[in-house]
Short mmCIF file of C-alpha atoms and ligand atoms in Angstrom, two decimals:
data_model
loop_
_atom_site.label_atom_id
_atom_site.label_comp_id
_atom_site.label_asym_id
_atom_site.label_seq_id
_atom_site.Cartn_x
_atom_site.Cartn_y
_atom_site.Cartn_z
CA MET A 2 26.49 -1.33 13.06
CA THR A 3 27.15 2.43 13.91
CA GLU A 4 24.38 4.42 15.50
CA GLU A 5 23.10 6.45 11.79
CA HIS A 6 23.05 3.05 9.85
CA SER A 7 21.27 1.40 12.93
CA ARG A 8 18.19 4.93 12.47
CA ASP A 9 18.60 3.98 8.49
CA ILE A 10 17.25 0.13 9.08
CA PRO A 11 14.34 -0.17 11.36
CA ARG A 12 14.29 -3.19 13.60
CA ARG A 13 11.08 -4.72 13.00
CA VAL A 14 11.29 -4.92 8.92
CA PRO A 15 7.44 -6.13 8.45
CA THR A 16 7.43 -10.07 7.34
CA THR A 17 6.61 -10.50 4.07
CA ARG A 18 3.70 -13.12 2.23
CA GLN A 19 4.82 -15.05 -0.22
CA PRO A 20 8.12 -14.45 -1.93
CA GLU A 21 7.80 -16.83 -4.59
CA LEU A 22 4.98 -14.79 -5.37
CA PHE A 23 6.54 -11.81 -6.67
CA GLN A 24 8.91 -13.48 -8.34
CA ARG A 25 5.41 -15.11 -10.07
CA ILE A 26 4.30 -11.87 -11.03
CA GLY A 27 6.86 -10.54 -12.95
CA GLY A 28 8.47 -8.78 -9.76
CA ARG A 29 8.78 -5.01 -9.66
CA LYS A 30 8.95 -4.53 -13.25
CA THR A 31 5.01 -5.37 -12.82
CA ILE A 32 4.00 -4.10 -9.29
CA GLU A 33 5.53 -1.01 -10.77
CA ARG A 34 2.71 -1.30 -14.32
CA ILE A 35 0.25 -2.33 -11.47
CA VAL A 36 0.31 0.90 -9.25
CA ASP A 37 0.53 2.86 -11.94
CA SER A 38 -3.02 1.08 -13.40
CA PHE A 39 -4.41 1.66 -10.10
CA TYR A 40 -4.46 4.88 -9.55
CA THR A 41 -5.55 6.30 -13.69
CA LYS A 42 -8.16 4.42 -11.93
CA VAL A 43 -8.27 6.41 -8.51
CA GLU A 44 -7.92 9.59 -9.88
CA ASN A 45 -11.52 8.90 -12.71
CA ASP A 46 -13.39 7.59 -9.76
CA LYS A 47 -15.72 10.29 -8.55
CA GLU A 48 -15.96 8.76 -5.08
CA LEU A 49 -11.99 7.84 -4.56
CA ARG A 50 -10.44 10.99 -5.02
CA PRO A 51 -11.20 12.93 -3.35
CA LEU A 52 -9.88 10.74 -0.52
CA PHE A 53 -6.24 10.98 -2.08
CA PRO A 54 -4.53 14.25 -2.03
CA GLN A 55 -4.68 16.61 -4.59
CA ASP A 56 -0.50 15.78 -6.07
CA LEU A 57 -1.17 11.49 -6.34
CA ASP A 58 2.52 10.74 -7.47
CA GLU A 59 4.27 10.24 -3.92
CA GLY A 60 1.60 8.03 -2.84
CA ARG A 61 2.54 6.28 -5.77
CA ILE A 62 5.89 6.36 -5.58
CA LYS A 63 5.43 4.29 -1.51
CA GLN A 64 2.17 2.27 -3.16
CA LYS A 65 5.14 1.15 -5.48
CA LEU A 66 7.24 0.57 -3.30
CA PHE A 67 5.34 -1.29 -0.17
CA LEU A 68 3.89 -3.65 -2.32
CA GLU A 69 7.19 -4.70 -3.31
CA GLN A 70 7.97 -4.85 0.27
CA TRP A 71 4.71 -6.55 0.97
CA LEU A 72 5.03 -9.20 -1.57
CA GLY A 73 8.68 -10.43 -0.98
CA GLY A 74 10.59 -8.33 -2.55
CA GLU A 75 12.78 -5.78 -0.94
CA PRO A 76 11.80 -4.06 1.85
CA ARG A 77 12.26 -0.53 0.19
CA TYR A 78 9.54 1.45 1.55
CA SER A 79 10.33 0.12 5.19
CA GLU A 80 14.14 1.87 4.63
CA GLN A 81 13.35 4.94 3.39
CA TYR A 82 9.76 5.33 5.86
CA GLY A 83 9.90 3.16 8.30
CA HIS A 84 7.31 0.73 9.87
CA PRO A 85 4.24 0.25 7.76
CA ARG A 86 1.77 0.83 10.43
CA LEU A 87 -0.36 0.94 7.49
CA ARG A 88 -3.74 0.82 9.84
CA ARG A 89 -2.55 4.57 11.40
CA ARG A 90 -1.17 5.08 8.28
CA HIS A 91 -4.38 6.22 7.53
CA PHE A 92 -6.82 7.28 9.92
CA PRO A 93 -5.92 10.61 7.86
CA PHE A 94 -8.61 8.92 5.19
CA VAL A 95 -12.06 8.21 6.42
CA ILE A 96 -12.39 4.71 5.31
CA SER A 97 -15.77 3.50 4.54
CA HIS A 98 -16.76 -0.38 3.42
CA ARG A 99 -17.74 1.23 0.29
CA SER A 100 -14.48 3.23 -0.32
CA ALA A 101 -12.83 -0.11 0.10
CA GLY A 102 -14.69 -2.22 -1.90
CA ARG A 103 -13.67 0.85 -4.89
CA TRP A 104 -10.47 0.14 -3.76
CA MET A 105 -10.40 -3.66 -3.83
CA ARG A 106 -12.68 -3.77 -7.38
CA HIS A 107 -9.87 -1.07 -8.85
CA MET A 108 -6.11 -2.86 -7.46
CA THR A 109 -8.66 -6.53 -9.14
CA GLN A 110 -9.04 -4.78 -12.44
CA ALA A 111 -5.23 -3.64 -12.23
CA PHE A 112 -4.27 -6.71 -12.39
CA ARG A 113 -6.20 -8.00 -14.91
CA ASP A 114 -4.77 -5.05 -16.96
CA CYS A 115 -1.33 -6.40 -16.37
CA ASP A 116 -1.85 -10.45 -17.89
CA ILE A 117 -1.61 -11.29 -14.39
CA SER A 118 -3.08 -14.96 -14.50
CA GLU A 119 -6.24 -15.93 -12.59
CA THR A 120 -4.57 -18.59 -10.06
CA GLU A 121 -2.33 -15.30 -8.79
CA ILE A 122 -5.59 -12.57 -8.40
CA ALA A 123 -6.52 -15.19 -6.12
CA GLU A 124 -3.82 -14.85 -4.12
CA LEU A 125 -3.31 -11.72 -4.97
CA VAL A 126 -6.94 -11.11 -4.73
CA ALA A 127 -7.07 -13.23 -1.17
CA THR A 128 -3.77 -11.20 0.19
CA PHE A 129 -4.53 -8.07 -0.41
CA GLY A 130 -8.92 -7.75 0.54
CA PRO A 131 -8.45 -8.57 4.18
CA MET A 132 -5.84 -5.32 4.32
CA ALA A 133 -8.18 -3.42 2.38
CA LYS A 134 -10.94 -4.34 5.25
CA HIS A 135 -8.76 -3.91 7.77
CA MET A 136 -8.11 -0.10 6.65
CA VAL A 137 -11.86 0.46 7.31
CA ASN A 138 -11.74 3.35 10.41
CA ASN A 139 -15.10 5.76 9.45
CA ASN A 140 -16.78 4.52 12.88
CA ASP A 141 -13.65 4.73 14.14
CA ASP A 142 -12.49 7.25 16.66
CA VAL A 143 -9.21 7.91 16.12
CA PRO A 144 -6.37 10.05 15.31
CA ARG A 145 -6.82 12.01 12.08
CA GLN A 146 -4.22 13.40 12.10
CA PRO A 147 -0.80 12.12 9.32
CA LEU A 148 1.75 9.41 11.30
CA GLU A 149 4.78 11.16 12.64
CA ASP A 150 7.95 9.27 11.79
CA THR A 151 8.07 5.35 12.69
CA PHE A 152 11.77 4.74 12.52
CA LEU A 153 12.21 2.77 16.40
CA HIS A 154 15.17 4.59 17.93
C1 LIG B 228 -4.86 -3.53 0.75
C2 LIG B 228 -5.12 -2.04 1.30
C3 LIG B 228 -3.99 -1.34 1.32
C4 LIG B 228 -2.80 -0.98 1.23
C5 LIG B 228 -2.02 -2.43 0.91
C6 LIG B 228 -2.64 0.53 0.71
C7 LIG B 228 -1.65 1.00 0.95
C8 LIG B 228 -1.18 2.24 1.03
C9 LIG B 228 0.21 2.91 1.12
C10 LIG B 228 1.57 2.22 1.15
C11 LIG B 228 0.02 3.87 1.40
C12 LIG B 228 1.49 5.17 1.03
C13 LIG B 228 1.86 5.83 2.87
C14 LIG B 228 2.50 5.94 3.48
O1 LIG B 228 3.85 6.04 3.63
O2 LIG B 228 2.03 7.25 3.56
C15 LIG B 228 -0.69 4.31 1.40
C16 LIG B 228 -1.31 5.63 1.30
C17 LIG B 228 -3.21 5.48 1.10
N1 LIG B 228 -3.95 5.21 0.60
FE1 LIG B 228 -3.61 3.29 1.07
N2 LIG B 228 -3.65 1.10 1.15
C18 LIG B 228 -4.56 0.19 1.21
C19 LIG B 228 -6.11 0.00 1.45
C20 LIG B 228 -6.36 1.56 0.71
C21 LIG B 228 -8.43 2.12 0.96
C22 LIG B 228 -8.83 1.23 1.35
C23 LIG B 228 -7.98 3.37 1.06
C24 LIG B 228 -9.62 3.96 0.59
C25 LIG B 228 -10.50 3.70 -0.45
C26 LIG B 228 -6.69 3.80 1.43
C27 LIG B 228 -6.56 5.23 0.05
C28 LIG B 228 -5.07 5.56 0.72
C29 LIG B 228 -4.74 7.05 0.40
C30 LIG B 228 -6.58 8.45 0.41
C31 LIG B 228 -3.55 7.49 0.38
C32 LIG B 228 -3.22 8.66 0.75
C33 LIG B 228 -1.78 8.74 -0.63
C34 LIG B 228 -1.22 9.76 -0.63
O3 LIG B 228 -0.65 10.37 0.85
O4 LIG B 228 -0.74 9.93 -1.35
N3 LIG B 228 -6.33 2.66 0.87
N4 LIG B 228 -1.63 3.08 0.87
#
């Protein structure tokens, strides 16, 4: 592997959860529809919207890449942005239990909008719920500046 190449691909690509779940819900197309639906809900949520940057486009793209990778698709997020370190990446945003709950409710509604079956929604909620809780940081003394490059050199 050339030096340049080894920098492009992070050595610790996170393990994916249930590869078949990604396929069962309809793959990349469905993930993209879910994230678009979710972002529309965030855009219209007076409580959550101020947490997000004015321009939602980049976050929307990253969310699509990450969710695909996390649910068992291609690891395109890590190829482009390095190790997710998701909790650390959320430190600039002060996230309370209440906002995590709203985030989760919007995501669950987005699953329903995309006609995912209730069985699969239950699996998705079981995967997303603990992660949403893990993002709560409002009472933590954490650095609030954005995370820099997370490629492992
Ligand atoms: C299952 C739970 C969650 C997942 C999988 C998730 C995933 C992500 C990802 C992949 C990004 C892009 C990170 C980057 O590369 O910069 C992101 C950004 C963000 N997330 Fe989350 N997140 C979760 C929970 C939450 C919660 C609970 C909140 C707040 C209520 C939140 C608010 C944000 C904000 C404000 C951004 C920045 C968006 C931007 O830069 O445009 N996230 N999230």
